[in-house]
XYZ file of C-alpha atoms in Angstrom:
567
model
C 24.830 -44.150 24.210
C 27.267 -44.782 27.069
C 26.259 -47.800 29.154
C 28.921 -47.438 31.821
C 28.124 -45.923 35.186
C 29.933 -42.616 35.120
C 31.465 -40.889 38.112
C 30.114 -37.434 37.273
C 27.755 -35.905 34.746
C 27.563 -32.118 34.370
C 24.330 -31.357 32.539
C 22.564 -28.405 30.920
C 25.656 -26.180 31.039
C 26.671 -23.674 28.406
C 29.765 -25.442 27.055
C 32.783 -23.509 25.836
C 34.871 -26.406 24.583
C 38.137 -24.457 24.227
C 38.253 -24.500 20.431
C 37.041 -20.915 20.090
C 33.895 -22.112 18.294
C 30.475 -20.914 19.526
C 29.199 -22.333 22.793
C 26.450 -24.927 22.946
C 24.288 -26.433 25.661
C 25.213 -29.981 26.540
C 26.315 -32.587 29.020
C 29.772 -33.862 29.925
C 30.397 -37.274 31.464
C 33.507 -38.031 33.533
C 34.817 -41.489 34.335
C 37.950 -41.763 36.430
C 40.470 -39.140 35.329
C 39.125 -38.636 31.817
C 36.204 -37.124 29.956
C 34.184 -40.138 28.863
C 31.476 -38.501 26.774
C 30.060 -35.227 25.496
C 26.409 -34.840 24.453
C 24.735 -31.898 22.769
C 21.226 -33.194 23.488
C 19.648 -34.189 26.845
C 19.914 -37.844 27.760
C 19.667 -40.032 30.846
C 23.000 -41.593 31.770
C 23.725 -43.558 34.948
C 26.133 -41.590 37.100
C 27.269 -41.515 40.719
C 26.893 -37.739 40.793
C 24.812 -35.319 38.738
C 25.873 -31.666 38.702
C 23.248 -29.263 37.428
C 24.808 -26.634 35.160
C 21.696 -24.687 34.217
C 22.637 -21.006 33.867
C 26.345 -21.790 34.254
C 29.267 -22.131 31.842
C 31.607 -25.111 31.588
C 35.077 -24.765 30.091
C 38.343 -26.715 30.099
C 40.606 -26.228 33.088
C 42.645 -23.055 32.790
C 46.298 -23.478 31.829
C 48.302 -20.720 33.497
C 51.035 -20.290 30.927
C 53.423 -18.377 33.185
C 53.920 -19.261 36.854
C 56.501 -19.912 39.540
C 54.949 -22.618 41.698
C 58.142 -24.677 41.538
C 59.340 -22.185 44.193
C 56.459 -22.964 46.554
C 54.656 -26.201 45.701
C 56.470 -28.306 48.313
C 55.367 -25.852 51.023
C 52.015 -24.868 49.484
C 50.817 -28.020 47.688
C 47.150 -27.048 47.861
C 47.667 -24.081 45.511
C 44.603 -22.455 47.075
C 45.063 -19.190 45.193
C 45.301 -20.958 41.837
C 42.444 -23.457 41.997
C 40.031 -20.818 43.338
C 40.368 -18.938 40.036
C 39.972 -22.040 37.876
C 43.615 -22.905 37.218
C 44.180 -26.639 36.831
C 47.628 -26.563 35.188
C 50.518 -24.139 35.554
C 53.710 -23.782 33.485
C 56.644 -23.431 35.910
C 60.399 -22.890 35.800
C 59.855 -19.489 34.212
C 61.999 -16.353 33.831
C 65.156 -18.458 33.683
C 64.804 -19.944 37.182
C 63.823 -23.548 37.884
C 63.985 -25.320 41.223
C 65.348 -28.453 39.544
C 67.937 -29.347 36.907
C 70.876 -27.951 38.871
C 74.248 -29.058 40.226
C 75.313 -29.413 43.861
C 76.807 -25.923 44.101
C 73.388 -24.419 43.370
C 71.625 -26.139 46.292
C 72.116 -23.216 48.690
C 70.561 -20.838 46.140
C 67.542 -23.136 45.791
C 67.068 -23.258 49.555
C 67.281 -19.467 49.785
C 64.819 -18.925 46.928
C 62.301 -21.350 48.392
C 62.592 -19.808 51.852
C 62.020 -16.256 50.596
C 59.171 -17.171 48.225
C 57.382 -19.862 50.211
C 57.848 -18.185 53.584
C 59.360 -21.272 55.162
C 62.604 -23.165 54.867
C 63.034 -26.786 53.845
C 65.163 -28.969 56.082
C 67.011 -30.225 53.057
C 67.059 -29.997 49.295
C 67.484 -33.684 48.523
C 66.943 -33.504 44.773
C 68.760 -32.005 41.802
C 67.248 -33.422 38.622
C 63.765 -32.756 37.275
C 62.888 -36.426 37.715
C 63.897 -36.339 41.399
C 61.888 -33.145 41.935
C 58.862 -34.692 40.185
C 58.983 -37.674 42.526
C 59.269 -35.357 45.533
C 56.282 -33.238 44.482
C 54.058 -36.177 43.614
C 54.892 -37.937 46.878
C 53.834 -34.790 48.738
C 50.836 -34.197 46.474
C 49.683 -31.183 44.460
C 46.203 -29.926 43.649
C 47.276 -28.637 40.227
C 49.220 -30.066 37.319
C 52.658 -28.590 36.681
C 54.363 -28.199 33.296
C 58.128 -27.829 33.879
C 60.590 -25.739 31.880
C 64.345 -25.713 32.480
C 65.656 -22.346 33.676
C 68.655 -20.899 31.830
C 69.753 -18.862 34.869
C 69.717 -22.054 36.927
C 71.875 -23.829 34.346
C 74.285 -20.900 34.108
C 74.756 -20.457 37.847
C 75.065 -24.210 38.389
C 77.918 -24.464 35.890
C 79.670 -21.107 36.335
C 79.131 -20.569 40.059
C 80.135 -17.047 41.228
C 81.241 -16.167 37.681
C 77.673 -16.497 36.374
C 76.817 -12.836 36.916
C 80.190 -11.569 35.649
C 81.265 -13.699 32.725
C 79.858 -12.983 29.270
C 81.815 -15.435 27.142
C 81.687 -19.124 28.112
C 84.506 -21.570 27.773
C 83.844 -24.583 25.582
C 83.672 -26.754 28.687
C 81.123 -24.501 30.373
C 78.934 -24.402 27.269
C 79.158 -28.202 27.014
C 78.217 -28.655 30.679
C 75.184 -26.379 30.317
C 74.020 -28.307 27.263
C 74.439 -31.588 29.143
C 72.407 -30.356 32.121
C 69.684 -29.043 29.814
C 69.638 -32.288 27.843
C 69.128 -34.269 31.052
C 66.174 -32.041 31.982
C 64.630 -32.481 28.559
C 65.134 -36.236 28.807
C 63.306 -36.061 32.161
C 60.275 -34.605 30.374
C 60.745 -30.820 30.461
C 58.738 -28.912 27.875
C 61.552 -26.556 26.935
C 63.804 -23.747 28.137
C 63.017 -20.491 29.886
C 65.300 -17.472 29.927
C 65.379 -14.398 32.144
C 67.723 -12.109 30.251
C 66.879 -9.143 32.510
C 67.933 -10.988 35.668
C 71.223 -11.930 37.332
C 73.109 -14.707 35.536
C 71.054 -14.565 32.344
C 71.634 -10.839 31.813
C 75.280 -11.549 30.977
C 74.484 -14.175 28.357
C 74.947 -13.483 24.666
C 72.270 -14.254 22.118
C 74.578 -16.957 20.741
C 74.623 -18.693 24.132
C 70.826 -18.977 24.118
C 70.801 -20.092 20.481
C 73.274 -22.853 21.357
C 70.960 -24.140 24.099
C 67.855 -23.821 21.928
C 69.427 -26.155 19.367
C 69.184 -28.803 22.130
C 65.553 -27.819 22.754
C 64.786 -28.179 19.047
C 65.851 -31.830 19.119
C 63.002 -32.715 21.493
C 60.374 -30.372 20.054
C 60.321 -28.041 23.067
C 59.677 -24.306 23.376
C 61.574 -21.218 24.546
C 59.756 -18.832 26.897
C 61.611 -15.636 27.728
C 61.495 -12.793 30.188
C 62.932 -10.446 27.569
C 66.237 -8.658 28.010
C 64.372 -5.384 28.354
C 60.805 -4.337 29.098
C 61.855 -0.708 29.061
C 63.866 1.359 26.566
C 65.122 -1.647 24.589
C 61.878 -3.592 24.407
C 61.810 -3.695 20.617
C 65.423 -4.953 20.236
C 64.583 -7.562 22.882
C 61.592 -8.746 20.810
C 63.838 -9.031 17.762
C 66.327 -11.055 19.813
C 63.555 -13.525 20.692
C 62.593 -13.731 17.018
C 66.228 -14.278 15.998
C 66.574 -17.181 18.445
C 63.428 -18.858 17.109
C 64.312 -18.191 13.482
C 67.791 -19.693 13.787
C 66.777 -22.761 15.814
C 63.195 -23.518 14.786
C 62.128 -23.458 18.457
C 58.772 -21.747 19.136
C 59.315 -18.616 21.226
C 57.126 -16.736 23.696
C 57.678 -13.227 25.069
C 56.690 -13.566 28.718
C 54.346 -11.086 30.477
C 54.688 -8.791 27.462
C 54.579 -5.109 28.435
C 56.435 -1.801 28.450
C 57.302 -0.349 31.832
C 57.279 3.414 32.480
C 55.374 6.114 30.548
C 58.290 7.014 28.262
C 58.083 3.492 26.784
C 54.313 3.224 26.438
C 53.120 2.352 22.967
C 56.144 0.170 22.189
C 54.207 -3.110 22.611
C 52.243 -2.266 19.443
C 55.491 -2.246 17.458
C 56.529 -5.447 19.216
C 53.302 -7.153 18.217
C 53.806 -6.047 14.623
C 57.296 -7.576 14.747
C 55.824 -10.879 15.970
C 53.225 -10.789 13.181
C 55.876 -10.113 10.551
C 58.043 -12.968 11.846
C 55.101 -15.350 11.729
C 54.371 -14.330 8.162
C 57.730 -15.825 7.197
C 57.198 -18.993 9.234
C 58.694 -18.152 12.646
C 56.509 -19.429 15.509
C 56.579 -16.606 18.068
C 53.809 -15.535 20.467
C 53.462 -13.735 23.801
C 51.657 -13.923 27.110
C 50.247 -11.139 29.264
C 48.549 -10.458 32.576
C 45.744 -7.881 32.950
C 47.478 -5.631 35.487
C 49.086 -2.200 35.177
C 51.772 -2.800 37.808
C 54.379 -5.543 37.843
C 55.879 -7.104 40.975
C 54.599 -5.709 44.301
C 56.599 -5.754 47.530
C 56.421 -4.349 51.010
C 58.514 -1.192 51.139
C 60.487 -2.690 54.020
C 62.239 -5.020 51.580
C 64.230 -2.029 50.313
C 65.817 -1.675 53.746
C 67.017 -5.286 53.985
C 70.732 -5.182 53.244
C 71.844 -1.923 54.844
C 70.491 -2.893 58.275
C 73.604 -5.004 58.756
C 77.056 -3.439 58.889
C 78.299 -6.205 56.581
C 75.823 -5.116 53.920
C 74.513 -8.688 53.610
C 71.140 -8.812 51.892
C 68.869 -10.091 54.657
C 65.254 -9.033 55.131
C 64.695 -7.986 58.732
C 61.428 -7.968 60.729
C 59.208 -4.923 60.578
C 59.777 -3.986 64.228
C 63.551 -3.833 63.744
C 63.258 -1.781 60.553
C 60.905 0.716 62.219
C 63.206 1.024 65.230
C 66.295 1.675 63.132
C 64.590 4.137 60.780
C 63.403 6.172 63.779
C 67.003 6.579 64.996
C 68.596 9.504 63.087
C 72.136 8.131 63.315
C 71.045 4.655 62.177
C 69.083 6.191 59.329
C 72.161 8.095 58.129
C 74.119 4.833 58.076
C 71.343 2.944 56.287
C 70.830 5.694 53.711
C 74.549 5.934 53.037
C 74.705 2.189 52.491
C 71.711 2.294 50.142
C 73.286 5.063 48.079
C 76.614 3.198 47.934
C 74.923 -0.036 46.860
C 73.008 1.756 44.146
C 76.169 3.431 42.880
C 77.901 0.044 42.722
C 75.015 -1.361 40.706
C 75.434 1.529 38.259
C 79.145 0.741 37.859
C 78.486 -2.969 37.312
C 75.744 -2.266 34.798
C 77.894 0.159 32.797
C 80.520 -2.579 32.549
C 77.856 -5.062 31.439
C 76.521 -2.636 28.836
C 80.035 -2.157 27.425
C 80.788 -5.878 27.226
C 77.437 -6.826 25.686
C 77.424 -3.728 23.507
C 80.604 -4.929 21.831
C 78.558 -7.931 20.709
C 75.697 -5.763 19.420
C 73.428 -6.525 22.413
C 71.575 -3.696 24.136
C 71.693 -4.043 27.927
C 69.073 -1.895 29.674
C 69.821 0.601 32.425
C 69.334 -0.420 36.033
C 65.946 0.332 37.501
C 66.106 3.828 38.930
C 64.475 4.278 42.292
C 62.779 7.586 41.588
C 60.581 6.233 38.808
C 60.779 2.428 39.015
C 58.501 1.917 42.019
C 55.030 3.373 42.477
C 53.177 3.395 45.759
C 50.199 1.059 45.472
C 49.039 1.182 49.097
C 49.681 3.740 51.816
C 47.245 4.057 54.748
C 48.657 7.473 55.673
C 49.134 8.939 52.199
C 46.451 7.271 50.104
C 46.300 10.245 47.731
C 49.771 9.265 46.506
C 48.759 5.768 45.424
C 49.731 5.269 41.789
C 52.484 7.895 41.996
C 56.202 7.186 41.648
C 58.600 7.763 44.518
C 60.127 10.591 42.486
C 56.752 12.309 42.084
C 55.991 11.952 45.799
C 59.438 13.296 46.704
C 58.787 16.440 44.693
C 55.259 16.837 46.076
C 56.526 16.592 49.666
C 59.561 18.785 48.901
C 61.944 16.169 50.280
C 65.616 15.912 49.340
C 65.518 12.487 47.643
C 63.424 9.286 47.266
C 65.218 7.615 50.182
C 63.735 10.208 52.539
C 60.339 9.625 50.963
C 60.608 5.900 51.567
C 61.514 6.450 55.207
C 58.661 8.901 55.760
C 56.044 6.640 54.198
C 57.235 3.479 55.945
C 57.180 5.103 59.356
C 53.848 6.875 58.761
C 52.255 3.631 57.535
C 53.668 1.542 60.383
C 55.271 -0.758 57.833
C 52.188 -1.363 55.667
C 53.401 0.572 52.600
C 53.276 -1.392 49.327
C 55.177 -0.466 46.182
C 55.054 -1.997 42.704
C 57.017 -1.752 39.478
C 55.503 0.316 36.746
C 53.184 1.655 35.738
C 52.146 -0.071 32.530
C 49.803 1.682 30.110
C 46.204 0.389 30.378
C 45.807 0.774 26.606
C 48.969 -1.291 26.042
C 47.601 -4.020 28.309
C 44.290 -3.998 26.447
C 45.930 -4.146 23.018
C 48.055 -7.150 24.011
C 45.085 -8.943 25.603
C 43.037 -8.362 22.463
C 45.758 -9.543 20.077
C 45.356 -13.070 18.637
C 48.980 -13.964 19.459
C 48.590 -13.530 23.229
C 47.936 -16.047 25.978
C 47.459 -15.292 29.683
C 49.553 -15.958 32.782
C 49.579 -15.053 36.470
C 53.349 -14.772 37.057
C 52.447 -16.184 40.488
C 53.320 -19.065 42.808
C 51.049 -21.486 44.636
C 49.939 -20.222 48.048
C 47.908 -21.919 50.755
C 48.074 -19.022 53.236
C 47.076 -15.356 53.215
C 50.159 -13.149 53.520
C 50.604 -10.453 56.121
C 50.901 -7.211 54.207
C 53.241 -5.606 56.763
C 55.803 -8.396 56.480
C 58.921 -7.078 54.672
C 59.512 -10.550 53.242
C 56.118 -10.732 51.550
C 55.789 -10.119 47.829
C 52.034 -10.204 47.237
C 50.257 -9.151 44.059
C 46.555 -9.445 43.143
C 47.530 -11.412 40.025
C 48.147 -14.405 42.302
C 44.454 -14.574 43.239
C 42.513 -12.774 40.548
C 44.091 -12.905 37.087
C 41.636 -15.193 35.303
C 38.456 -13.892 36.972
C 39.661 -10.416 35.940
C 40.027 -11.621 32.347
C 36.574 -13.216 32.342
C 34.680 -10.709 34.438
C 36.341 -7.452 33.451
C 37.843 -7.958 29.988
C 35.010 -10.119 28.636
C 31.732 -9.402 30.401
C 32.181 -5.766 31.435
C 34.477 -4.257 28.788
C 33.899 -6.538 25.793
C 37.612 -6.624 24.896
C 37.204 -10.299 23.968
C 34.226 -12.571 23.511
C 33.836 -15.577 25.814
C 34.968 -18.059 23.183
C 38.155 -16.111 22.383
C 39.115 -15.585 26.010
C 38.558 -19.213 26.983
C 40.595 -20.490 24.026
C 43.457 -18.180 25.093
C 43.234 -19.715 28.589
C 43.084 -23.353 27.467
C 43.707 -24.748 23.986
C 46.142 -22.044 22.866
C 48.685 -22.715 25.654
C 48.157 -26.480 25.352
C 48.857 -26.348 21.632
C 51.844 -24.014 21.915
C 53.550 -26.053 24.641
C 52.586 -29.471 23.307
C 50.510 -30.433 26.354
C 48.587 -33.415 25.038
C 45.094 -34.365 26.178
C 44.332 -31.047 27.878
C 42.892 -27.681 26.895
C 39.668 -28.975 25.294
C 36.416 -30.530 26.436
C 36.658 -33.664 24.360
C 36.132 -37.387 25.031
C 39.401 -39.032 25.954
C 40.929 -35.807 27.300
C 41.829 -35.394 30.962
C 38.904 -34.162 33.027
C 40.279 -30.738 33.949
C 37.079 -28.673 34.068
C 35.794 -25.367 35.408
C 32.120 -24.623 36.049
C 31.516 -20.903 36.527
C 28.765 -18.304 36.489
C 29.355 -15.953 33.531
C 27.004 -13.401 35.075
C 28.941 -13.065 38.331
C 32.532 -14.233 37.818
C 34.723 -11.400 39.082
C 38.080 -10.564 40.594
C 38.074 -9.282 44.201
C 41.841 -8.949 44.707
C 43.370 -5.466 44.946
C 46.864 -4.089 45.441
C 45.944 -3.163 49.017
C 44.292 -6.532 49.709
C 45.615 -9.003 47.134
C 44.668 -12.232 48.905
C 40.961 -12.234 48.027
C 39.439 -15.233 46.276
C 37.235 -14.422 43.289
C 33.504 -14.719 42.831
C 31.615 -16.921 40.420
C 33.915 -19.961 40.182
C 31.610 -22.803 41.220
C 33.479 -26.085 40.687
C 37.043 -26.881 39.619
C 38.060 -30.424 38.682
C 41.627 -31.672 38.170
C 42.081 -35.074 36.569
C 38.457 -35.968 37.316
C 38.446 -34.933 40.987
C 36.902 -31.841 42.490
C 39.427 -29.561 44.185
C 37.148 -26.505 44.657
C 33.395 -26.548 45.138
C 31.148 -23.625 46.007
C 33.889 -21.730 47.825
C 35.269 -24.740 49.684
C 38.636 -26.377 49.058
C 38.542 -30.158 48.780
C 41.204 -32.296 50.428
C 42.123 -34.135 47.223
C 45.504 -33.441 45.588
C 45.081 -35.116 42.174
C 47.583 -32.994 40.230
C 50.838 -34.250 38.781
C 54.068 -33.022 37.232
C 53.552 -33.546 33.514
C 56.095 -34.837 31.005
C 56.401 -33.916 27.370
């Protein structure tokens, strides 16, 4: 029996302890930042606060295994969208991009990324290392814990500068400098390396370049999490590349937001999962993560018209009013359309060159995303019957000459409120990955303390940022029975903690950090949609981070008890 006066006791809750074992009714005592005690039978314990959990479920704080809050946390430290869905810890520095562990020449890129993603600019970027960024974040405060990875694209661009998106082969000095920068980040407590081999900078890297860096990661016991080189026609070769990297270095690997875009590639994830299973059977530690959505990134259609609005072709997102004005002018539209077509043609030329150079090394570089079938309309006030259709399909239905004309028509008819998203992804593929024992879950989202304006061309808003975990619990578990409660909660908590080596989190266990979520299993539900993504969920009652409540009965608390974790 505990004789101390506890800070909080949560009693009579249905406890899912994160292990995947059957739930039980019990009580959890919190003292300071840690879980002090766990009882399976009722008992009277002195406590400053008693929380009645009758009819509710208590689980460990959710670990969002794939996020980008390093882009926004200095501007949105409250992480309102994350804590409202039960997230207490997020893995950041994903897809090859980290807002730390860079050299001076990368500062301007960091400022630009933060401004576009966070919606506001920082007066100065006065940090470079992970340790300096950690100090900056913790001085400002954060509601959630952050688990940092070092971004390969950030390393590559820092060392190579303008050559990063052209050069395939590195010089010995460049490879050495990248290893040194990575090593410093790992020494500062990073949990591993992330790659974004589909994105600028990383898309030019050879497999050998990543293997070289992962040998450094292996020395500290870190992981490799990868936005694969292809989520389209070369998805399966990309999975095998991830496996090869892990097999040759011993570094655990994770295929990020695992999916196959576009109908012609649907079904491929099943073969990818079989490849992961086969690799594991011979001792290679490879897994994946997934989000429960059938469209990838969502943007305002106005973002497509950013660069060509300026005669210089500079990629700058302009205000909605200016875009509408220029698109209404026939002569301006001809200039803008011509510029768009020219830019797209140049991208084709550059990608063919990249495919040739990487192809000579046996690496399959995917095609560029083609406008007519890459984006689907997810919200159109004037043409709602076209939601879920590609721009190519809508062009044919409206008998227009090309997708550019379709984009102009929709944007003007919707007064700038048109939303488009990448995809679609097969619902059955999403379900099969969610169900698979090798998958964890992630939002692919950044912290946000404000509700975005959906007619702002700079806004990239997706319902995954507000509703991913309530959708898993409410839709995939309670309504569709894809997973049982115990399985789903383990995938949200102990699985990511174990894979990443996050100690003292992911379980309800005495001595562990008191990251806890109290929710109603009968009502937990996602309310976010593609048309209105910034809706908080239902059924999340209390969220605690390091022993302090940050969300209670729909109200955000002022406390910011989170921290940037170290391995």
